[in-house]
Amino acid sequence: MSTTTSPIGLSAAACPAAELAQARQRVQELEQQLAAAQEAAATATQQLTALSGFLPEGLLLYDAHNRIVLNNQQYCDLLWPVVPASAWLGRTSNELVPEVRARVHDPEAFDRWKEQTRANGVQAHTEVHLLCGRVLAHDYVPIGGEGQPGHQRSRLHCYRDITESKEATRQLQQQRTFYEAILDFLPGDVAVIDADLRYRYLNARAVPDPAIRAWLLGKNDLEYAALRGRNHEVASRRTQLMRQVLEQGEPHSWEEELLTASGERRYALRHLHLMQQGPDVPRLLIGYGTDITARHEAENRIRVSEGKLRALFAALPDTILVLDDEGVVLDAKLGDTPLLRPEASVTGAHLAQLLPSDAVRHLLGHLQQLQDTGHTEEYAFE
């Protein structure tokens, strides 16, 4: 039998055999590469599984085909402690989700959040309230297929038990509400100011308008004065005193005169105290103010009355002595009766220094009778 020789010197029968050998060698190389890749993937999976076992969070990873390829025991312990993590490997979300829905407080809200995050294709965070009373923080992280909402991709779910922190926050807020309610009922203005001289708390008496009170948090006195159109000098004076108390650590009190929007003058007594409980605790200023307008008005009336009384004393021809219980002169106006002493030296002197001893003895007796009975006494002496 004859054979045909090709231009390159190989027979036609030899070509298929050579190609087959090359193909077998290529297949063998690919099988080796596949085995190496599978071994590397298995090693990576073992490493990732070991790592996830030491994380505090519960992890659940779906592949692009909606199958569970990784979950740790922490995840199972959060939802069903008696089920091992390996029991869910290879199963789909269609099998897992009904089990989760049966344990959440609001299954419909859980479904809406799940569908929305899948449609949006971006990272998301929510809190899941379980029927048992625990609260889980749930983070959703899509992997791959960026910018393609709804595209099939891997999905990572992270869960953390935040029940204790939520309860601590609730108790802290409850305590804060309690103390703020007490501060709101105090008769004076109360403010808490930080080391940057910005308000951190004000009670309702300090700023009655809730909107302005909320706006003022994080602001300083100069900003507040600009908002309300108030005296800039008063705000500057307050700022100066706040810095002084922060630097010196000593409490300070002062009086303020304020002009309201209606033009009414009001007066307030202010107190500033530095609160610093330790090196790791931020320094705060506690401010307290009391409206003393009524006291100012009463003092003004007293001063006017005293002026009128002194004018009346000056107009009388008599000598008038104002005495205490012991016979010491508190005030004096010398009239036509000569006491042989200047009027200024009479005040503060005892009657025994001004009058004869017999007169003093009888006069003190009448003073005692006046104190006992409250009746006006008239007494003459030489």
Short mmCIF file of N, CA, C and O in Angstrom, two decimals, residues 262-373:
data_model
loop_
_atom_site.label_atom_id
_atom_site.label_comp_id
_atom_site.label_asym_id
_atom_site.label_seq_id
_atom_site.Cartn_x
_atom_site.Cartn_y
_atom_site.Cartn_z
N SER A 262 -39.43 94.28 73.18
CA SER A 262 -40.48 95.27 73.40
C SER A 262 -39.97 96.52 74.09
O SER A 262 -40.74 97.43 74.38
N GLY A 263 -38.66 96.56 74.40
CA GLY A 263 -38.08 97.73 75.05
C GLY A 263 -38.11 97.68 76.56
O GLY A 263 -37.71 98.64 77.23
N GLU A 264 -38.55 96.56 77.13
CA GLU A 264 -38.61 96.42 78.59
C GLU A 264 -37.24 96.05 79.13
O GLU A 264 -36.53 95.23 78.55
N ARG A 265 -36.89 96.65 80.26
CA ARG A 265 -35.62 96.34 80.91
C ARG A 265 -35.81 95.19 81.89
O ARG A 265 -36.70 95.22 82.73
N ARG A 266 -34.96 94.18 81.77
CA ARG A 266 -35.00 93.05 82.68
C ARG A 266 -33.61 92.88 83.29
O ARG A 266 -32.59 93.24 82.68
N TYR A 267 -33.58 92.31 84.48
CA TYR A 267 -32.32 92.11 85.19
C TYR A 267 -32.21 90.65 85.57
O TYR A 267 -33.19 90.00 85.94
N ALA A 268 -31.00 90.10 85.44
CA ALA A 268 -30.76 88.68 85.75
C ALA A 268 -29.48 88.55 86.55
O ALA A 268 -28.51 89.28 86.33
N LEU A 269 -29.50 87.61 87.50
CA LEU A 269 -28.31 87.25 88.26
C LEU A 269 -27.77 85.95 87.67
O LEU A 269 -28.46 84.93 87.65
N ARG A 270 -26.54 86.00 87.16
CA ARG A 270 -25.93 84.85 86.49
C ARG A 270 -24.87 84.19 87.37
O ARG A 270 -24.14 84.88 88.09
N HIS A 271 -24.77 82.85 87.24
CA HIS A 271 -23.74 82.09 87.96
C HIS A 271 -23.09 81.14 86.95
O HIS A 271 -23.78 80.50 86.15
N LEU A 272 -21.78 81.03 87.00
CA LEU A 272 -21.03 80.10 86.15
C LEU A 272 -20.16 79.20 87.02
O LEU A 272 -19.44 79.69 87.89
N HIS A 273 -20.22 77.89 86.77
CA HIS A 273 -19.40 76.93 87.51
C HIS A 273 -18.72 76.00 86.51
O HIS A 273 -19.32 75.58 85.52
N LEU A 274 -17.46 75.67 86.78
CA LEU A 274 -16.71 74.73 85.95
C LEU A 274 -16.92 73.32 86.48
O LEU A 274 -16.74 73.07 87.67
N MET A 275 -17.29 72.41 85.59
CA MET A 275 -17.46 71.00 85.97
C MET A 275 -16.40 70.19 85.24
O MET A 275 -16.40 70.09 84.01
N GLN A 276 -15.47 69.62 85.99
CA GLN A 276 -14.42 68.77 85.44
C GLN A 276 -14.20 67.60 86.39
O GLN A 276 -13.61 67.74 87.44
N GLN A 277 -14.71 66.42 85.99
CA GLN A 277 -14.69 65.27 86.88
C GLN A 277 -13.43 64.43 86.78
O GLN A 277 -13.17 63.61 87.63
N GLY A 278 -12.65 64.62 85.73
CA GLY A 278 -11.43 63.82 85.57
C GLY A 278 -10.71 64.20 84.31
O GLY A 278 -11.24 64.94 83.46
N PRO A 279 -9.50 63.69 84.13
CA PRO A 279 -8.70 64.04 82.94
C PRO A 279 -9.32 63.58 81.64
O PRO A 279 -9.08 64.16 80.59
N ASP A 280 -10.11 62.49 81.67
CA ASP A 280 -10.71 61.96 80.45
C ASP A 280 -12.12 62.46 80.22
O ASP A 280 -12.78 62.05 79.25
N VAL A 281 -12.61 63.33 81.10
CA VAL A 281 -13.97 63.85 80.98
C VAL A 281 -13.89 65.28 80.45
O VAL A 281 -13.15 66.10 80.99
N PRO A 282 -14.62 65.59 79.37
CA PRO A 282 -14.56 66.95 78.82
C PRO A 282 -14.99 67.99 79.85
O PRO A 282 -15.90 67.76 80.66
N ARG A 283 -14.33 69.13 79.84
CA ARG A 283 -14.70 70.22 80.73
C ARG A 283 -15.98 70.88 80.25
O ARG A 283 -16.15 71.13 79.05
N LEU A 284 -16.87 71.16 81.18
CA LEU A 284 -18.14 71.80 80.86
C LEU A 284 -18.39 72.95 81.82
O LEU A 284 -17.98 72.90 82.98
N LEU A 285 -19.08 73.94 81.34
CA LEU A 285 -19.53 75.05 82.18
C LEU A 285 -21.01 74.88 82.44
O LEU A 285 -21.79 74.61 81.52
N ILE A 286 -21.40 75.03 83.71
CA ILE A 286 -22.80 75.00 84.07
C ILE A 286 -23.22 76.43 84.38
O ILE A 286 -22.67 77.07 85.28
N GLY A 287 -24.17 76.93 83.63
CA GLY A 287 -24.66 78.29 83.83
C GLY A 287 -26.06 78.28 84.41
O GLY A 287 -26.90 77.46 84.03
N TYR A 288 -26.29 79.16 85.38
CA TYR A 288 -27.63 79.28 85.99
C TYR A 288 -27.96 80.76 86.13
O TYR A 288 -27.11 81.55 86.57
N GLY A 289 -29.15 81.11 85.73
CA GLY A 289 -29.56 82.51 85.81
C GLY A 289 -30.93 82.66 86.44
O GLY A 289 -31.82 81.81 86.24
N THR A 290 -31.10 83.72 87.21
CA THR A 290 -32.38 84.00 87.88
C THR A 290 -32.82 85.42 87.53
O THR A 290 -32.02 86.35 87.56
N ASP A 291 -34.08 85.55 87.21
CA ASP A 291 -34.63 86.87 86.91
C ASP A 291 -34.81 87.64 88.23
O ASP A 291 -35.54 87.21 89.12
N ILE A 292 -34.10 88.75 88.35
CA ILE A 292 -34.16 89.56 89.59
C ILE A 292 -34.75 90.93 89.30
O ILE A 292 -34.50 91.89 90.03
N THR A 293 -35.57 91.02 88.24
CA THR A 293 -36.19 92.29 87.90
C THR A 293 -37.06 92.80 89.04
O THR A 293 -37.01 94.00 89.39
N ALA A 294 -37.84 91.91 89.66
CA ALA A 294 -38.71 92.32 90.77
C ALA A 294 -37.88 92.84 91.93
O ALA A 294 -38.25 93.83 92.59
N ARG A 295 -36.72 92.20 92.19
CA ARG A 295 -35.86 92.67 93.29
C ARG A 295 -35.30 94.04 92.97
O ARG A 295 -35.23 94.91 93.85
N HIS A 296 -34.89 94.26 91.72
CA HIS A 296 -34.37 95.56 91.33
C HIS A 296 -35.44 96.63 91.51
O HIS A 296 -35.15 97.73 92.03
N GLU A 297 -36.65 96.33 91.09
CA GLU A 297 -37.72 97.31 91.23
C GLU A 297 -38.01 97.60 92.70
O GLU A 297 -38.25 98.76 93.08
N ALA A 298 -37.98 96.55 93.55
CA ALA A 298 -38.21 96.76 94.98
C ALA A 298 -37.09 97.61 95.59
O ALA A 298 -37.35 98.51 96.41
N GLU A 299 -35.85 97.35 95.20
CA GLU A 299 -34.73 98.15 95.72
C GLU A 299 -34.84 99.60 95.29
O GLU A 299 -34.53 100.52 96.07
N ASN A 300 -35.30 99.81 94.06
CA ASN A 300 -35.49 101.19 93.60
C ASN A 300 -36.58 101.89 94.41
O ASN A 300 -36.43 103.07 94.78
N ARG A 301 -37.66 101.17 94.71
CA ARG A 301 -38.72 101.77 95.54
C ARG A 301 -38.22 102.09 96.93
O ARG A 301 -38.57 103.13 97.52
N ILE A 302 -37.38 101.20 97.47
CA ILE A 302 -36.83 101.45 98.81
C ILE A 302 -35.94 102.69 98.78
O ILE A 302 -35.99 103.54 99.69
N ARG A 303 -35.11 102.81 97.74
CA ARG A 303 -34.24 103.99 97.65
C ARG A 303 -35.05 105.27 97.53
O ARG A 303 -34.72 106.29 98.14
N VAL A 304 -36.14 105.21 96.77
CA VAL A 304 -37.00 106.40 96.65
C VAL A 304 -37.64 106.72 98.00
O VAL A 304 -37.70 107.89 98.42
N SER A 305 -38.09 105.68 98.70
CA SER A 305 -38.72 105.90 100.02
C SER A 305 -37.71 106.47 101.00
O SER A 305 -38.04 107.38 101.80
N GLU A 306 -36.50 105.94 100.98
CA GLU A 306 -35.46 106.46 101.88
C GLU A 306 -35.17 107.92 101.57
O GLU A 306 -34.96 108.74 102.48
N GLY A 307 -35.14 108.26 100.28
CA GLY A 307 -34.91 109.66 99.92
C GLY A 307 -36.00 110.56 100.43
O GLY A 307 -35.73 111.66 100.95
N LYS A 308 -37.25 110.11 100.30
CA LYS A 308 -38.37 110.91 100.81
C LYS A 308 -38.31 111.03 102.32
O LYS A 308 -38.59 112.10 102.89
N LEU A 309 -37.97 109.93 103.00
CA LEU A 309 -37.90 109.95 104.45
C LEU A 309 -36.81 110.90 104.93
O LEU A 309 -37.01 111.67 105.90
N ARG A 310 -35.68 110.88 104.25
CA ARG A 310 -34.59 111.79 104.65
C ARG A 310 -34.98 113.23 104.38
O ARG A 310 -34.62 114.14 105.16
N ALA A 311 -35.69 113.46 103.29
CA ALA A 311 -36.16 114.82 103.04
C ALA A 311 -37.12 115.28 104.13
O ALA A 311 -37.08 116.45 104.57
N LEU A 312 -37.95 114.34 104.59
CA LEU A 312 -38.88 114.66 105.68
C LEU A 312 -38.12 114.92 106.98
O LEU A 312 -38.42 115.87 107.72
N PHE A 313 -37.12 114.09 107.26
CA PHE A 313 -36.29 114.32 108.46
C PHE A 313 -35.66 115.70 108.43
O PHE A 313 -35.65 116.42 109.43
N ALA A 314 -35.12 116.04 107.28
CA ALA A 314 -34.42 117.32 107.17
C ALA A 314 -35.36 118.49 107.38
O ALA A 314 -34.93 119.57 107.86
N ALA A 315 -36.63 118.31 107.03
CA ALA A 315 -37.58 119.43 107.15
C ALA A 315 -38.09 119.61 108.57
O ALA A 315 -38.59 120.69 108.93
N LEU A 316 -37.99 118.58 109.42
CA LEU A 316 -38.49 118.68 110.79
C LEU A 316 -37.49 119.42 111.69
O LEU A 316 -36.28 119.26 111.53
N PRO A 317 -38.01 120.22 112.63
CA PRO A 317 -37.10 120.94 113.54
C PRO A 317 -36.59 120.06 114.67
O PRO A 317 -35.67 120.44 115.39
N ASP A 318 -37.16 118.88 114.86
CA ASP A 318 -36.82 118.03 116.00
C ASP A 318 -35.53 117.25 115.73
O ASP A 318 -35.11 117.05 114.60
N THR A 319 -34.95 116.80 116.84
CA THR A 319 -33.85 115.84 116.75
C THR A 319 -34.45 114.44 116.67
O THR A 319 -35.29 114.07 117.49
N ILE A 320 -34.03 113.67 115.69
CA ILE A 320 -34.58 112.33 115.48
C ILE A 320 -33.43 111.34 115.51
O ILE A 320 -32.43 111.48 114.79
N LEU A 321 -33.58 110.34 116.38
CA LEU A 321 -32.60 109.27 116.49
C LEU A 321 -33.29 107.95 116.17
O LEU A 321 -34.36 107.64 116.70
N VAL A 322 -32.66 107.16 115.30
CA VAL A 322 -33.15 105.81 114.99
C VAL A 322 -32.25 104.85 115.75
O VAL A 322 -31.03 104.81 115.52
N LEU A 323 -32.87 104.07 116.70
CA LEU A 323 -32.10 103.22 117.61
C LEU A 323 -32.37 101.75 117.34
O LEU A 323 -33.45 101.37 116.87
N ASP A 324 -31.38 100.91 117.67
CA ASP A 324 -31.63 99.47 117.66
C ASP A 324 -32.07 99.03 119.04
O ASP A 324 -32.30 99.87 119.94
N ASP A 325 -32.22 97.72 119.26
CA ASP A 325 -32.73 97.23 120.54
C ASP A 325 -31.81 97.54 121.69
O ASP A 325 -32.24 97.58 122.86
N GLU A 326 -30.51 97.72 121.42
CA GLU A 326 -29.53 97.95 122.49
C GLU A 326 -29.32 99.43 122.78
O GLU A 326 -28.54 99.77 123.67
N GLY A 327 -29.98 100.30 122.05
CA GLY A 327 -29.80 101.72 122.28
C GLY A 327 -28.69 102.34 121.46
O GLY A 327 -28.24 103.46 121.77
N VAL A 328 -28.22 101.67 120.39
CA VAL A 328 -27.20 102.21 119.50
C VAL A 328 -27.90 103.00 118.39
O VAL A 328 -28.89 102.55 117.81
N VAL A 329 -27.37 104.16 118.08
CA VAL A 329 -27.97 105.04 117.09
C VAL A 329 -27.62 104.52 115.69
O VAL A 329 -26.45 104.42 115.32
N LEU A 330 -28.66 104.19 114.92
CA LEU A 330 -28.46 103.72 113.55
C LEU A 330 -28.48 104.88 112.56
O LEU A 330 -27.81 104.84 111.54
N ASP A 331 -29.27 105.90 112.86
CA ASP A 331 -29.34 107.08 112.01
C ASP A 331 -29.75 108.25 112.88
O ASP A 331 -30.40 108.07 113.92
N ALA A 332 -29.36 109.44 112.46
CA ALA A 332 -29.62 110.61 113.30
C ALA A 332 -29.83 111.84 112.45
O ALA A 332 -29.24 111.99 111.38
N LYS A 333 -30.73 112.68 112.94
CA LYS A 333 -30.92 114.02 112.37
C LYS A 333 -31.03 114.98 113.55
O LYS A 333 -31.94 114.86 114.37
N LEU A 334 -30.10 115.87 113.67
CA LEU A 334 -30.06 116.80 114.80
C LEU A 334 -30.86 118.06 114.46
O LEU A 334 -30.60 118.72 113.45
N GLY A 335 -31.81 118.32 115.33
CA GLY A 335 -32.64 119.53 115.13
C GLY A 335 -32.20 120.64 116.06
O GLY A 335 -31.01 120.95 116.18
N ASP A 336 -33.18 121.17 116.74
CA ASP A 336 -32.90 122.30 117.63
C ASP A 336 -32.33 121.85 118.96
O ASP A 336 -31.88 122.67 119.76
N THR A 337 -32.37 120.54 119.27
CA THR A 337 -31.86 120.05 120.54
C THR A 337 -30.37 119.83 120.41
O THR A 337 -29.92 118.95 119.68
N PRO A 338 -29.57 120.58 121.09
CA PRO A 338 -28.11 120.42 120.98
C PRO A 338 -27.62 119.21 121.77
O PRO A 338 -27.98 119.04 122.93
N LEU A 339 -26.83 118.35 121.12
CA LEU A 339 -26.23 117.21 121.80
C LEU A 339 -24.72 117.40 121.94
O LEU A 339 -24.02 116.51 122.40
N LEU A 340 -24.26 118.57 121.53
CA LEU A 340 -22.85 118.93 121.67
C LEU A 340 -21.93 117.98 120.90
O LEU A 340 -20.78 117.80 121.23
N ARG A 341 -22.49 117.32 119.84
CA ARG A 341 -21.66 116.45 119.00
C ARG A 341 -22.05 116.65 117.53
O ARG A 341 -23.21 116.91 117.23
N PRO A 342 -21.12 116.52 116.61
CA PRO A 342 -21.48 116.62 115.20
C PRO A 342 -22.44 115.49 114.82
O PRO A 342 -22.39 114.39 115.37
N GLU A 343 -23.30 115.77 113.89
CA GLU A 343 -24.31 114.79 113.49
C GLU A 343 -23.68 113.49 112.99
O GLU A 343 -24.17 112.40 113.27
N ALA A 344 -22.57 113.60 112.26
CA ALA A 344 -21.93 112.41 111.71
C ALA A 344 -21.41 111.48 112.79
O ALA A 344 -21.39 110.26 112.63
N SER A 345 -20.98 112.04 113.93
CA SER A 345 -20.43 111.21 115.00
C SER A 345 -21.50 110.61 115.89
O SER A 345 -21.22 109.75 116.72
N VAL A 346 -22.75 111.07 115.72
CA VAL A 346 -23.84 110.52 116.53
C VAL A 346 -24.18 109.11 116.05
O VAL A 346 -24.42 108.21 116.85
N THR A 347 -24.21 108.92 114.74
CA THR A 347 -24.54 107.61 114.19
C THR A 347 -23.49 106.58 114.61
O THR A 347 -22.29 106.78 114.45
N GLY A 348 -23.96 105.47 115.19
CA GLY A 348 -23.07 104.43 115.68
C GLY A 348 -22.74 104.55 117.14
O GLY A 348 -22.16 103.63 117.72
N ALA A 349 -23.10 105.66 117.77
CA ALA A 349 -22.82 105.86 119.20
C ALA A 349 -23.96 105.30 120.04
O ALA A 349 -25.11 105.18 119.58
N HIS A 350 -23.66 104.94 121.27
CA HIS A 350 -24.68 104.49 122.20
C HIS A 350 -25.27 105.71 122.91
O HIS A 350 -24.62 106.74 123.06
N LEU A 351 -26.53 105.55 123.32
CA LEU A 351 -27.19 106.66 124.03
C LEU A 351 -26.38 107.11 125.24
O LEU A 351 -26.38 108.29 125.61
N ALA A 352 -25.70 106.14 125.87
CA ALA A 352 -24.92 106.49 127.07
C ALA A 352 -23.80 107.48 126.74
O ALA A 352 -23.31 108.19 127.63
N GLN A 353 -23.41 107.52 125.46
CA GLN A 353 -22.37 108.46 125.06
C GLN A 353 -22.94 109.82 124.68
O GLN A 353 -22.18 110.77 124.46
N LEU A 354 -24.26 109.90 124.58
CA LEU A 354 -24.89 111.13 124.10
C LEU A 354 -25.69 111.86 125.16
O LEU A 354 -25.81 113.09 125.12
N LEU A 355 -26.27 111.11 126.10
CA LEU A 355 -27.19 111.70 127.08
C LEU A 355 -26.69 111.43 128.49
O LEU A 355 -25.90 110.52 128.72
N PRO A 356 -27.19 112.22 129.43
CA PRO A 356 -26.86 111.98 130.85
C PRO A 356 -27.32 110.59 131.27
O PRO A 356 -28.27 110.04 130.72
N SER A 357 -26.66 110.09 132.31
CA SER A 357 -26.95 108.73 132.74
C SER A 357 -28.38 108.55 133.21
O SER A 357 -29.00 107.52 132.93
N ASP A 358 -28.94 109.54 133.94
CA ASP A 358 -30.34 109.41 134.40
C ASP A 358 -31.29 109.36 133.21
O ASP A 358 -32.24 108.57 133.18
N ALA A 359 -31.02 110.20 132.20
CA ALA A 359 -31.88 110.22 131.03
C ALA A 359 -31.78 108.91 130.27
O ALA A 359 -32.77 108.36 129.79
N VAL A 360 -30.54 108.38 130.16
CA VAL A 360 -30.36 107.13 129.45
C VAL A 360 -31.09 106.00 130.15
O VAL A 360 -31.76 105.17 129.51
N ARG A 361 -31.02 105.97 131.50
CA ARG A 361 -31.67 104.90 132.25
C ARG A 361 -33.17 104.91 132.02
O ARG A 361 -33.78 103.87 131.73
N HIS A 362 -33.77 106.07 132.11
CA HIS A 362 -35.22 106.15 131.91
C HIS A 362 -35.59 105.89 130.44
O HIS A 362 -36.59 105.21 130.16
N LEU A 363 -34.77 106.38 129.52
CA LEU A 363 -35.09 106.22 128.11
C LEU A 363 -34.98 104.76 127.67
O LEU A 363 -35.84 104.25 126.93
N LEU A 364 -33.98 104.05 128.18
CA LEU A 364 -33.86 102.64 127.84
C LEU A 364 -35.02 101.83 128.39
O LEU A 364 -35.47 100.86 127.77
N GLY A 365 -35.51 102.22 129.55
CA GLY A 365 -36.68 101.55 130.11
C GLY A 365 -37.90 101.74 129.23
O GLY A 365 -38.67 100.80 129.00
N HIS A 366 -38.07 102.96 128.74
CA HIS A 366 -39.20 103.21 127.85
C HIS A 366 -39.02 102.47 126.51
O HIS A 366 -40.01 102.02 125.91
N LEU A 367 -37.78 102.36 126.04
CA LEU A 367 -37.54 101.61 124.81
C LEU A 367 -37.93 100.14 124.97
O LEU A 367 -38.51 99.52 124.08
N GLN A 368 -37.59 99.58 126.16
CA GLN A 368 -37.95 98.19 126.43
C GLN A 368 -39.47 98.02 126.46
O GLN A 368 -40.01 97.05 125.92
N GLN A 369 -40.14 99.00 127.06
CA GLN A 369 -41.60 98.94 127.13
C GLN A 369 -42.21 99.06 125.73
O GLN A 369 -43.19 98.39 125.40
N LEU A 370 -41.57 99.88 124.89
CA LEU A 370 -42.03 100.02 123.50
C LEU A 370 -41.88 98.70 122.75
O LEU A 370 -42.77 98.29 122.00
N GLN A 371 -40.77 98.02 122.98
CA GLN A 371 -40.56 96.74 122.31
C GLN A 371 -41.55 95.68 122.79
O GLN A 371 -42.01 94.85 122.01
N ASP A 372 -41.86 95.73 124.08
CA ASP A 372 -42.77 94.73 124.64
C ASP A 372 -44.21 94.95 124.21
O ASP A 372 -44.95 94.00 123.94
N THR A 373 -44.63 96.21 124.17
CA THR A 373 -46.05 96.51 123.92
C THR A 373 -46.32 96.97 122.50
O THR A 373 -47.44 96.80 121.99
#
